[in-house]
Every structure is written in C-alpha cells, then in structure tokens.
Amino acid sequence: MGGTMNGPKQQRRGNTRQRIQDVALELFAEQGYEKTSLREIAERLDVTKAALYYHFKTKEEIIVSLFEDLTKPMEELIEWGRQQPHTLDTKQEIVRRYSEALAGAEPLFRFMQENQATVRELRIGDTFKDRMRGLRDILIDPDAELVDQVRSVSAMFTMHAGMFVMQDLEGDPEKKRAAVLEVALDLITQAHERAHGKGCGKN
Amino acid sequence: MGGTMNGPKQQRRGNTRQRIQDVALELFAEQGYEKTSLREIAERLDVTKAALYYHFKTKEEIIVSLFEDLTKPMEELIEWGRQQPHTLDTKQEIVRRYSEALAGAEPLFRFMQENQATVRELRIGDTFKDRMRGLRDILIDPDAELVDQVRSVSAMFTMHAGMFVMQDLEGDPEKKRAAVLEVALDLITQAHERAHGKGCGKN
Amino acid sequence: MGGTMNGPKQQRRGNTRQRIQDVALELFAEQGYEKTSLREIAERLDVTKAALYYHFKTKEEIIVSLFEDLTKPMEELIEWGRQQPHTLDTKQEIVRRYSEALAGAEPLFRFMQENQATVRELRIGDTFKDRMRGLRDILIDPDAELVDQVRSVSAMFTMHAGMFVMQDLEGDPEKKRAAVLEVALDLITQAHERAHGKGCGKN
Amino acid sequence: MGGTMNGPKQQRRGNTRQRIQDVALELFAEQGYEKTSLREIAERLDVTKAALYYHFKTKEEIIVSLFEDLTKPMEELIEWGRQQPHTLDTKQEIVRRYSEALAGAEPLFRFMQENQATVRELRIGDTFKDRMRGLRDILIDPDAELVDQVRSVSAMFTMHAGMFVMQDLEGDPEKKRAAVLEVALDLITQAHERAHGKGCGKN
DNA sequence: AATGAATGAGTGTTCATTCAT
DNA sequence: TATGAATGAACACTCATTCAT
C-alpha cells in the first residue's frame, strides 16, 4: 500500500497493535484464553513475545482491549434503550439491533460464550454482567410473572447461543440468523403481551 | 463408620476416589478446569498429588469419570426417547425428564456450560456433542420450518443456561426451575404444533 | 555413607534441602541476592529449577530459611540479655558472645552486610531491624550523652563490618577477630563508664 | 529561567542529563541498583527509555557518572592527605573533612553502603576500594599494634555507617553528626597516641 | 535531543506427570 | 494405598539494549 518494494519482514508500520488483536481474538476463540499462550500469538505474527508487551501491558489487557473495542455498539444500544419508554416497540427494536451487534462481533462473543469461567475472573467479567443486567432491566417488566421473565431472559441467550449452537444445523447462515431473531422477538412479544393483558388474539 | 478406632487422618478408607471426584468437581465448577491444579485438589483433600495418580491416570480422566458417572441418566433418557414415536407427548416427557436430570447434576453442567472451549478439546467433547445431537433428533422434526427448529433448540439451552443465568433473578429456586421448564415445554409445543398444522386454539 | 555402590546422581537422600541452602548461601554471599538466579543454584546442584520449588516455595523463602536457621543463637542471646541487669559485665558478656555468634554465621552476615538494600525489602528486613534494636536497648543507657550512645552503636557495627573490611588487613584471622572484639569492648566500656561517672583512672 | 516561553513539557532544556542523574540516584538509594529499572527512571522523568541512552551509554554509566561527579572532593582530600606528614593533626583534619564530604553526598554513600555486593561488581568497585586503601594508609601507622589499626578502620566506618544507622536514634541530625565525628576523632586519636607512646598512664 | 518499535536473553514460578519406596 | 522427590516443558513477564527516524 504505497511502498514499492515490499521485502519480507517489512511493511509493518503502525498496525502491529491491531494485528495482535486480530490474531489473539482468533486464537482465543478457537482454543480458549488459557490454552492460548503469548508465544503462540507472537509466533504467528512473526514477532517476539516482548513485542506484545510493547503494545499491551499484560495478557489480560489484550482481551480487555478487544472487549472494549468490540462491544461499544452494545453499550450504546443499552444506554439508548434505558432512556426509551419500555414499550413493546422499544423492546423489539432493542432485540433486533442487539442481534445485529452480536453478529458484528461474532468471534468475541463466541469466545465469551465458551469461556465464561475465564471471563468471570477477568476484569471484563463484571462489566459484562452489568451490561447484561442493563439489558434485562429493559426487556423485563419487574412485575411480570416469573414465567414471562424467564421468557425474556430466554430470548437473550437464544440470541447469544444461537450463533454458535446452530452452526451444525443445515441452512444458509443469514436465514438462520433471521430465524433465531424471529424466535427471540416472539419470546419477547409473548412475555410483554401476557404481562400487559393482551390475549392470544394477536400472535 | 463401623470402624472401631477412628484416629486422626483416618476418616473412612476406600472412598478416596469418590472424595477426589467431589472436590475436583467443586473446584472445576468454581474456577474452571485449567485454573484448577492437581496441587489444589490434593491440598484440599490433605493428600499428595501422587495419590491422585493412584486413582486416576491423568487430570483429564478425573473430569471424564465425572462426566460418565453423572450423565448416565441423560444417556438412558435419550436412548429411551430414540425408541419412542416422536409425538408431542414423548417430546414433552423428554423435556420434563431432561430438566430433572440436569438439576440432579447441576455442578457438572454448570462446569460444562462455562468451560465449553475446554470441554470441546477434551475427550468428553465429542460424546457430549453426540448426545446433544441425539436429543435434537428426537425433539426436532426434520421437515419443520427453520424457525420451528430453532424453537426446539432454544428450548434445550433455555434449560441448560436457565439454571445458571437465572441465579440472579429473585425468587425460590424450585419455582424458577418450574418456570424454566414451562417455557421450554411451551417452545417445544409451539414448534411441534406449527409443524403439524394445529392453530393457536390450544394454548 | 553406608551405601556400597555410589553411582553418579545417587546418594541424595534427604539432604537436598540442606544442599540447596549451602549452595544458595555461597552464591548469595558471593554475587548478591538478585544477581544469583535459581537456574544457577540448580545447575550447581545438578538438579532442575523445579526441584528447588519442591523444597522452598519461593526464592525469598530460601534466604529466609537461612536467616532463621543461622541467627537463632543471636535471638537467644538477645533474649537472655534482655533479662539481665544492664551492668557493664552483662554488656561485655553480650559483646563477646555476639562476636562469637557472628563468626559462626559469617557468610550469612557478609551477605546481609553487602545486600542491605535487598534485605530491607525482604521479609527478614524487619526481623533483623528488631533484633538490632533489641541489642541496642541492652547496650545503650537511654540517658547517656549522645556521644556515648554513638560509641555503643559504633561497637556494634565495628563487629559487623569488622569481619569483612578487615579481610585485606594482613595478619591471622583469629588475631584480627580478637582485636576487633577488643575495640568493641573498649567502646562499650568507655560508653558505660562515662555514663556512670568513672574517670579515666581505670582504662 | 532565561527562556521566554515555557510551554508544557518544556521545563528547561539542556539539563536532562542532570535530571536523569538526580532521579536515578534517588531511586538507586531507595530501592537498590538492580531493582531500579531504566523504565522506572524514564517514567518518572516522563521521557522514553531510549532518551536515557542518548545521555548514557549503559545503565552502569549512570551510576559511574554519579560516583565520579560526587566523590571528587574525597579524591582531592585523599590526594592532599597523602602529601602531608602523617601527624595526629593531619589525621584529625582528614577525618573532619571526610565527614563533611560524606554529608555532602549522602544519598550516594547510602547507596554504596547498602549495595556493596553490587558496587563490587561494577566498574566503580575497584576505584572505591583504592580510595579506601588510600585513606587507610594515611590514618594507619603500619607498625602500630593490630588493635590500634582496627581502631583506625573502625573510625572510618563509624563515619560511613553512622549516617544511616543512627537515623533511628532520637536527636537533631546536626548534633548526631557531631557526635559521630567526635567518636571517630577519638578512635583516631587513641590509635595514634598509643602507637606513639603518649597515653593516660596505662600503655 | 528524543521517540517508537522491537529484540534476545533472561527471570521466578507453575504444571501435569513419573517412579522408587 | 499412598508418599517423597524430582523432572521437563511451559508460562507470563521484565530487562537492558538497539536503531531507524
């Protein structure tokens, strides 16, 4: 890109930090956080371990930086949702956008889904839990019946798990995502309507 | 128990294998598999690491043995389901019993839920995946619409995740489990009925 | 010792811990604490680094154990002194015995003398400081003039430093130690007598 | 100071070398040489590590430069002493001035006192040892009795250690220094007089 | 006069595992 | 049925140093 002569080991200008993040996320998602060593990341980038430490103070900081960079949309979405009236429309809008945001950071969320024990001990654990609580508080009516609260929560991790577990269902990915979204929306809608006195007439 | 003299450090001989499993499961569930060392397990039991190796050939074998011992009910359930006609009643029965089985081995399933990345690399990974596929094949009609297939799958991990994520919802655990079960049954029922042409009349 | 056949790599029965301490002290005294690596110690013993960790939990614990093992005589001496009346005789006795104890743990005290900055940050730092304070409280009369207090303190580190700095003075070591002791005794005596009203008549 | 515009991060240019020395000495004295990293020094100065290398070729050169800059008075003093007749007066004068010089470079000497093991391995080690030998040759009469030689040496490190160990003695610092000096002078005087036949009657 | 980016060699420490007793 | 002693391989991390810009 601009340079005429591109010998081996050249061309790395200011993008090393980014490259570290990319490779790290790939490996973390593939093998888990603890089983991925800094040596492995460094080797794949053809730099030394010490180079990683120029860009990140600790191994944990790598995953934290990924989390912070990639979940900004979620954070904003939840912030936005908090200020809306908790109508059915709002909830549906939230679910729709959340599904999109999830798809946009798939590897990170696969990682978090599959390494919950690790995540819990990391600095991101609490942040994430707070986020989930925020989302829940928007989607759930606190005076709904327990079963409808469960329905809302179920909608949430239908989306989370959906991306990964569905993998071995046949069918084109875009269609699967649409189906997952539909089920989630359905759960949310059922929960909302039962809590607000509508019958079975509509759905 | 039955022994006449109970000196210090005696406390029932012969059950060490069992005690190892108990402590290991507790720690695995609490901190994750990789972050739990054999040293830790041994210390908590007040034996040496080498003693663990008398009872289990490797660390992996400890978790494998737990999996095999604790998921036998599931295995039998699925075997049973495979031989039944795939009616709605059967499916509901399966879901009900699965929920019970899950509750009976809660720590193990919490562990598996929160250490999916690890489990995948272990010997139990494939076995578990097979089981899930078996369950799915019973619950899902292969020619149902995609969205109804998703509904069935969603029922499954509503149960799985339900136990843990619901933890910070208020309310008595038994009621929560009932609510989770109801939502799962509902999803299964909807999926089945849509696939078999019934309307909204029933629920 | 008893064994008939002594192949290479044999004969280490239960003395490894001791051998580690010996080699470690030798190296610590020679090169300093920080500049001595566990690799070095292990290599010299022809064991692996991990073997060191079987016997000591950390590097620091090695030096701590040495300190505790080798300074027990001092501790007892000070405890004894604390319970005696603070007469000149007692003080002289203390100084004499302290000089002996010092000579009995020479390498350790050389180490502590030459690595004060390190020692201060280690767990032994405070213990040692307390000991010195204990000794001082015995040797010094709190209402003596400042200059005589200094004399007493000077006696103390005349002994401490004496062993090492005198090294490049010619003469047989035993004679040097006697000379150092004499000076220390002299300082203590002067301090005591000036504080208790005797003239120059005696010494 | 002289500059018209003092933008942020400017604060007098040209004196960086000096600022490095100041911070380095402070940290070396506080934590020891090996435990003080160039990163730490650089961070405290708000420059990069590489900047240190513009001013000093190695870490060792920093401490060497400090030693050379700060011990010039000592060097000159010893040079002067060498050319004087070794009378009592000369010796006393030397001790007095040495005490002053010591006080003028306190942090450096604290550092050297507490990091003898390190200093020994550094380039300054030999230089310092030579200096000490020079001083000793002035203060000691080679044909004095051993005990009087010890007295002279004791005077020397009474001064050296005095500054630091006395710290936790109560009393105003200036008075303490005076007391230390008095004891040192006393030791020197005793040594000299005994060697030259004057005394208070006994020897 | 100083920085950004990187390296190579090392550190202390932990782990699952082995084996003679 | 266990222990005491050890290992080999790895790990996260730090350091002094270099060099093109």
Coordinates of C-alpha atoms in Angstrom, one line a residue, chain D residues 12 15-30 36 41 44-45 52 56 62-63 65-66 69-70 107-108 111:
Chain D
R12 CA 14.4 23.9 30.9
N15 CA 19.7 19.8 31.8
T16 CA 18.2 16.4 31.1
R17 CA 21.4 14.6 31.8
Q18 CA 21.4 16.1 35.3
R19 CA 17.8 15.3 35.9
I20 CA 18.5 11.7 34.9
Q21 CA 21.3 11.6 37.5
D22 CA 19.1 13.0 40.2
V23 CA 16.2 10.7 39.7
A24 CA 18.5 7.7 39.2
L25 CA 20.4 8.4 42.4
E26 CA 17.1 8.8 44.3
L27 CA 15.8 5.5 43.1
F28 CA 19.1 3.6 43.4
A29 CA 19.4 4.8 47.0
E30 CA 15.8 3.9 47.8
T36 CA 15.6 0.0 39.8
I41 CA 13.7 6.2 35.8
R44 CA 9.5 9.3 36.4
L45 CA 11.1 11.8 34.1
L52 CA 18.4 7.8 28.6
F56 CA 24.4 7.5 28.9
I62 CA 24.8 6.4 35.1
I63 CA 26.0 5.2 38.4
S65 CA 29.0 9.2 36.4
L66 CA 27.3 9.9 39.7
D69 CA 30.9 13.6 40.0
L70 CA 30.1 13.3 43.6
P107 CA 22.5 9.6 49.1
L108 CA 25.4 8.2 47.0
F111 CA 23.6 3.7 48.1

